[in-house]
mmCIF file of C-alpha atoms in Angstrom:
data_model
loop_
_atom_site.group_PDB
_atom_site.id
_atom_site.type_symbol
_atom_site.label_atom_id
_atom_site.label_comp_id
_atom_site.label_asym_id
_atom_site.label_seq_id
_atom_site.Cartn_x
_atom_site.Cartn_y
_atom_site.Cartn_z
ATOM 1 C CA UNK A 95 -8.518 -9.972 -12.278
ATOM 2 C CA UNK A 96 -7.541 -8.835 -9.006
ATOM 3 C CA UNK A 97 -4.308 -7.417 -8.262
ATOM 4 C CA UNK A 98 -2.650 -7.195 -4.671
ATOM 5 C CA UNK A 99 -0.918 -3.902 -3.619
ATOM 6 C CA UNK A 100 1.138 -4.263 -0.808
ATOM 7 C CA UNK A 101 2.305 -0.938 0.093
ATOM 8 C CA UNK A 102 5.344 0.591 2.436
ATOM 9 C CA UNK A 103 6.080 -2.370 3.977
ATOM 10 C CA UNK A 104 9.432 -1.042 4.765
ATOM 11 C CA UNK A 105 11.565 -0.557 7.650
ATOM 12 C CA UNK A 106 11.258 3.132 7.930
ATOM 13 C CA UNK A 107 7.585 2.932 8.621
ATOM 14 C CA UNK A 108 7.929 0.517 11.544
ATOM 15 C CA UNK A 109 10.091 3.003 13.443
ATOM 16 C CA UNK A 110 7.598 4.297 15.132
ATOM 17 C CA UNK A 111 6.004 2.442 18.297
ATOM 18 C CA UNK A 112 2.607 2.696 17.386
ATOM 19 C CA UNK A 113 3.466 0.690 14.002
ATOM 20 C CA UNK A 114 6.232 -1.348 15.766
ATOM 21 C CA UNK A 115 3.642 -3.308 17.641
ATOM 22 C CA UNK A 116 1.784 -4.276 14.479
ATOM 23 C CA UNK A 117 4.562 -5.091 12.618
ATOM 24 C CA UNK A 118 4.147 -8.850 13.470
ATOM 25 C CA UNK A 119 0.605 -9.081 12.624
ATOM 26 C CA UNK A 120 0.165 -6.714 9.722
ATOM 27 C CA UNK A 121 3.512 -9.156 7.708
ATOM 28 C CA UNK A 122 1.516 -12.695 8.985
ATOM 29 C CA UNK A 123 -1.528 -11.202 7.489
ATOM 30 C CA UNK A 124 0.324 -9.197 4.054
ATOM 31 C CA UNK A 125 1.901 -12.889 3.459
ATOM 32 C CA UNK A 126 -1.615 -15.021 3.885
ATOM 33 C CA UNK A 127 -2.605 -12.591 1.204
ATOM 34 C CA UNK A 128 0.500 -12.673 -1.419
ATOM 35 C CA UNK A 129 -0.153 -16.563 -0.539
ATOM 36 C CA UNK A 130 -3.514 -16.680 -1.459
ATOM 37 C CA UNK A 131 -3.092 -14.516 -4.653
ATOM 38 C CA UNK A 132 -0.261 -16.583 -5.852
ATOM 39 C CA UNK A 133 -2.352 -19.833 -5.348
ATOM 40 C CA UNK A 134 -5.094 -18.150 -7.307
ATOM 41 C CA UNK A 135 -3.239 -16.923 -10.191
ATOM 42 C CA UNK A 136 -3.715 -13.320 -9.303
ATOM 43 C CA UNK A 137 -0.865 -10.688 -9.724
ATOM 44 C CA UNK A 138 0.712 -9.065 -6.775
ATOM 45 C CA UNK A 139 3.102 -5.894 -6.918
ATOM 46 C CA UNK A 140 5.419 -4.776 -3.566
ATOM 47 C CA UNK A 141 5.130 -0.751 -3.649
ATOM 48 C CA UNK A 142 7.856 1.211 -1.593
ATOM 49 C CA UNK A 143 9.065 4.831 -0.863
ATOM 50 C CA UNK A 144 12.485 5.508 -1.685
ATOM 51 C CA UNK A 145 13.815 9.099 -2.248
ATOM 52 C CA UNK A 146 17.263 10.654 -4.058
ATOM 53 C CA UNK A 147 19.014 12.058 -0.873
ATOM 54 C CA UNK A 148 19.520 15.339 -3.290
ATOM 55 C CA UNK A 149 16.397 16.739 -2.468
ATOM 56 C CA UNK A 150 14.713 16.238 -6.009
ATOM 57 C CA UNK A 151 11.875 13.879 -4.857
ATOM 58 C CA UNK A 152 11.245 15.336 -1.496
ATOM 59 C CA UNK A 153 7.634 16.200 -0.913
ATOM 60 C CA UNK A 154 7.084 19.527 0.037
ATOM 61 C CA UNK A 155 7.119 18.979 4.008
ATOM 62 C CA UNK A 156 10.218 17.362 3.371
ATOM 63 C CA UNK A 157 11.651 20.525 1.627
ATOM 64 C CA UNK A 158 10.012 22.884 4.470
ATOM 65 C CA UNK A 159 11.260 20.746 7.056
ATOM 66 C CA UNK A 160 15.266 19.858 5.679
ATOM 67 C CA UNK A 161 14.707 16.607 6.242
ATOM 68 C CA UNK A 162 14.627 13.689 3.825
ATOM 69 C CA UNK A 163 13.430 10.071 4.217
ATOM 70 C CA UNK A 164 13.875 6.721 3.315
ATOM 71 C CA UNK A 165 16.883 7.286 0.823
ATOM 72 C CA UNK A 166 17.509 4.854 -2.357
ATOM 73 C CA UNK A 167 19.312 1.684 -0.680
ATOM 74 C CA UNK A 168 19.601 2.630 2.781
ATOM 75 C CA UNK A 169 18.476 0.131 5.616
ATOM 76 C CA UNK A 170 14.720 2.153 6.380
ATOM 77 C CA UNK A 171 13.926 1.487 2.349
ATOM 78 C CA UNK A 172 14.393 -2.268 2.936
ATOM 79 C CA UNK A 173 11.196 -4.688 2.999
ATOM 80 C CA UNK A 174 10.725 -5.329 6.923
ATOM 81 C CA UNK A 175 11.961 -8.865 8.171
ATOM 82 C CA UNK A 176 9.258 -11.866 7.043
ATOM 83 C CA UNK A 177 7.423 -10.446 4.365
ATOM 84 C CA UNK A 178 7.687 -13.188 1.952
ATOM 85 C CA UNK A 179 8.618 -10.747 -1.006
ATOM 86 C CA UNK A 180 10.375 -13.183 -3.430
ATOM 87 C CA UNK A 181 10.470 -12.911 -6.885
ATOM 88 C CA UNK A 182 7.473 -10.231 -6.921
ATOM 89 C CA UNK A 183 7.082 -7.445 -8.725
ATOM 90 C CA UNK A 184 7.968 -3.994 -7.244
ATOM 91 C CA UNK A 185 7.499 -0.188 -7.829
ATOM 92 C CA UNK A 186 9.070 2.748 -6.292
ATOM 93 C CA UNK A 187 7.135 5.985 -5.267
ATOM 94 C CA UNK A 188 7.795 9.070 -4.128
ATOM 95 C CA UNK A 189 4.292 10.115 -3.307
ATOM 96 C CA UNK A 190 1.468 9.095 -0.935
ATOM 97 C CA UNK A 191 -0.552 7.813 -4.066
ATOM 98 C CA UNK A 192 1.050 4.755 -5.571
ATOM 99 C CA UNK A 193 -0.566 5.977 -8.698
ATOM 100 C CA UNK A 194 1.857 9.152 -8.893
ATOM 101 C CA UNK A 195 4.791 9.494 -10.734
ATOM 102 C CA UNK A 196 4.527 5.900 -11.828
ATOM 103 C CA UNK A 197 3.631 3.165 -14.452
ATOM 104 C CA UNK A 198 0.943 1.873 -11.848
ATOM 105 C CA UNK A 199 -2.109 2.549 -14.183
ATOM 106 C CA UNK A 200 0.005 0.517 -17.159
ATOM 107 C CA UNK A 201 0.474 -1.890 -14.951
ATOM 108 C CA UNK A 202 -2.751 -2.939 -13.912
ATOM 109 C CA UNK A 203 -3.766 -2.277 -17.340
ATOM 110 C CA UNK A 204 -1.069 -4.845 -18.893
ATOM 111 C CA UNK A 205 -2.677 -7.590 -16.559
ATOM 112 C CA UNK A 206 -6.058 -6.928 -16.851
ATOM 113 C CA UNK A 207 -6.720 -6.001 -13.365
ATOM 114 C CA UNK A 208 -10.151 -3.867 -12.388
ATOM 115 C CA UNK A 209 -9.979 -4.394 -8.692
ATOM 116 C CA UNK A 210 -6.995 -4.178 -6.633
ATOM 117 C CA UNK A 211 -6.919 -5.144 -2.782
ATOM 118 C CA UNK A 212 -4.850 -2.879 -0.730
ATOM 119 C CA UNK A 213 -2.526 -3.479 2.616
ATOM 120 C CA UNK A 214 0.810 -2.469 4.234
ATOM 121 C CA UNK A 215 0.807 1.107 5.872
ATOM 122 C CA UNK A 216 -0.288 3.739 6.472
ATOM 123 C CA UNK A 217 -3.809 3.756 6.311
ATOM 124 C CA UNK A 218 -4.633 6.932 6.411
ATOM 125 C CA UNK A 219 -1.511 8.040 3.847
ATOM 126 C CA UNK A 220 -0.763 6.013 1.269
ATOM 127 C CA UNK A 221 -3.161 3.448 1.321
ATOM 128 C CA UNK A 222 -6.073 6.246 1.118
ATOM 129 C CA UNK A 223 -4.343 8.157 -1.203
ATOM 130 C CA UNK A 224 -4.136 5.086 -3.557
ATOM 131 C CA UNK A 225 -7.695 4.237 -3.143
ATOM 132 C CA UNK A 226 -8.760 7.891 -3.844
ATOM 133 C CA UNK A 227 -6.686 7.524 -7.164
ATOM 134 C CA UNK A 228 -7.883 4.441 -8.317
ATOM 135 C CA UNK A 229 -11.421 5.676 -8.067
ATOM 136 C CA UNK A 230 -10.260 8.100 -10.201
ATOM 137 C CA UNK A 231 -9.234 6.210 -12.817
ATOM 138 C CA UNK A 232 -12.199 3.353 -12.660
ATOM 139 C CA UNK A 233 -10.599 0.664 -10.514
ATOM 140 C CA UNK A 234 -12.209 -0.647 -7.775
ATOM 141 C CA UNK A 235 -10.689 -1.021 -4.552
ATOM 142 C CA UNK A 236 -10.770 -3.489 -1.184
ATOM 143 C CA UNK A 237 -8.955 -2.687 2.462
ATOM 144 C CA UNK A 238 -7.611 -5.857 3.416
ATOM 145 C CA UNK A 239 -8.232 -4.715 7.111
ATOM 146 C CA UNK A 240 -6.030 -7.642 8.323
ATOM 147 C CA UNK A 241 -3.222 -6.689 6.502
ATOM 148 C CA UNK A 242 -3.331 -2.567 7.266
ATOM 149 C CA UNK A 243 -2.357 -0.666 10.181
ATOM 150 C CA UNK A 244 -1.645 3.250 10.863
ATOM 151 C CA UNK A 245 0.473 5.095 13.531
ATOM 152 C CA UNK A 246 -2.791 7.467 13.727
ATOM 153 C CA UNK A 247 -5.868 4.932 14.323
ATOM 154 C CA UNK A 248 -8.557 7.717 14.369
ATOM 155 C CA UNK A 249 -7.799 9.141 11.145
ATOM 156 C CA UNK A 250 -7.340 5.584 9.307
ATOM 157 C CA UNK A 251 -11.326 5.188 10.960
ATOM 158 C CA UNK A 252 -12.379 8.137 9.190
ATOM 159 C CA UNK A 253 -10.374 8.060 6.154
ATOM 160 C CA UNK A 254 -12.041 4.338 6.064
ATOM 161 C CA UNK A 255 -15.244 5.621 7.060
ATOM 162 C CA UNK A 256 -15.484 8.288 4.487
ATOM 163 C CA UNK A 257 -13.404 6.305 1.592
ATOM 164 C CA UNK A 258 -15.842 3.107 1.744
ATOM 165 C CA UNK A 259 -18.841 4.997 1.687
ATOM 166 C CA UNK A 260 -18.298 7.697 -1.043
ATOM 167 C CA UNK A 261 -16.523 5.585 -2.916
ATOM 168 C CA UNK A 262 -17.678 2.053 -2.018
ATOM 169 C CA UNK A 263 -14.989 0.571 -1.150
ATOM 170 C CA UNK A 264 -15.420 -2.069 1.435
ATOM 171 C CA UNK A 265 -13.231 -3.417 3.776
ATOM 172 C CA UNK A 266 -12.748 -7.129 4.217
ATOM 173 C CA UNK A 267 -11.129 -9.410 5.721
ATOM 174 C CA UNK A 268 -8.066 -11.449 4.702
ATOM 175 C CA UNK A 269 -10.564 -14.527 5.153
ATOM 176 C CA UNK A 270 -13.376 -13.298 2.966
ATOM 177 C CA UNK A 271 -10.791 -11.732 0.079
ATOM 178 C CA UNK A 272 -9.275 -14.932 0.000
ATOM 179 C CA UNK A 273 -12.649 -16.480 -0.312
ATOM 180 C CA UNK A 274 -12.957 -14.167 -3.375
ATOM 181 C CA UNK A 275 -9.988 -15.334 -5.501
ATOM 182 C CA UNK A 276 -10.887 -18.022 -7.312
ATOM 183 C CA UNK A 277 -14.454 -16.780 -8.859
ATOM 184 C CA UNK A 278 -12.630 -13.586 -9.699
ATOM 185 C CA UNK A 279 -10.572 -14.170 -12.888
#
């Protein structure tokens, strides 16, 4: 089984202009995927950032800094406009890992799943900080390059670079993942 993480596909991320102008794409491309892994009986699960505006999930930049982000039920912790959400599955974190603080690990565990494809943002955050942890605890991972972008493009090449190598993950695209599904339960 293959499970479909689509991570921090929020409004808060897509503040910034580097993201804003991949917004578009990166949703079209999230939503051929949730598409494609509904079709094929795979599970999917939305993961977001949301924080308690009294400090007590911050991370510590946040805490250096004063400054929080992406507070429980405010506008930047909705899904961004388009991505075809539904009825899915989702799971708050207050880390870059998805795999922190959370039932994640169950998760995948309760449905069987030994891969999971990754997309949403940021590529060099969360997304590599998620694939670094589920190497660590024997899942295998795929980029959905399609369905990723970054506000920082030369460090999601080398945390790509260095993530796919040591840890062979490879990075495909939405066309050969979808390709994938259906000889993969």
């Amino acid at each position: 089984m293959i499970a479909l993480l689509v991570i921090d596909m929020q409004n808060a991320f897509f503040e910034t202009p580097e993201l804003a102008e991949q917004q578009d794409r990166v949703v079209s491309e999230c939503n051929r995927l949730l598409e494609g892994f509904a079709k094929a009986g795979h599970a999917a699960l939305l993961v977001g950032t949301e924080h308690e505006r009294d400090k007590s999930t911050w991370t510590l930049s946040m805490l250096d800094d004063d400054q929080g982000f992406i507070f429980r039920g405010s506008a930047q912790a909705q899904s961004v406009p388009g991505l075809a959400k539904g009825d899915l599955p989702q799971l708050n974190k207050t880390r870059d890992s998805a795999f922190v603080g959370t039932n994640l690990l169950s998760r995948l565990r309760n449905w069987g799943a030994d891969e999971v494809v990754l997309a949403g943002v940021s590529t060099h955050n969360c997304i590599a900080q998620t694939a670094a942890d589920a190497f660590a605890h024997n899942i295998r991972v795929t980029y959905g390059k399609d369905a990723m972008a970054s506000e920082a493009d030369q460090d999601a090449a080398d945390m790509l670079r260095i993530l796919s190598t040591t840890y062979r993950q490879p990075i495909q695209s939405t066309e050969e993942i979808l390709a994938r599904l259906d000889g993969a339960k």
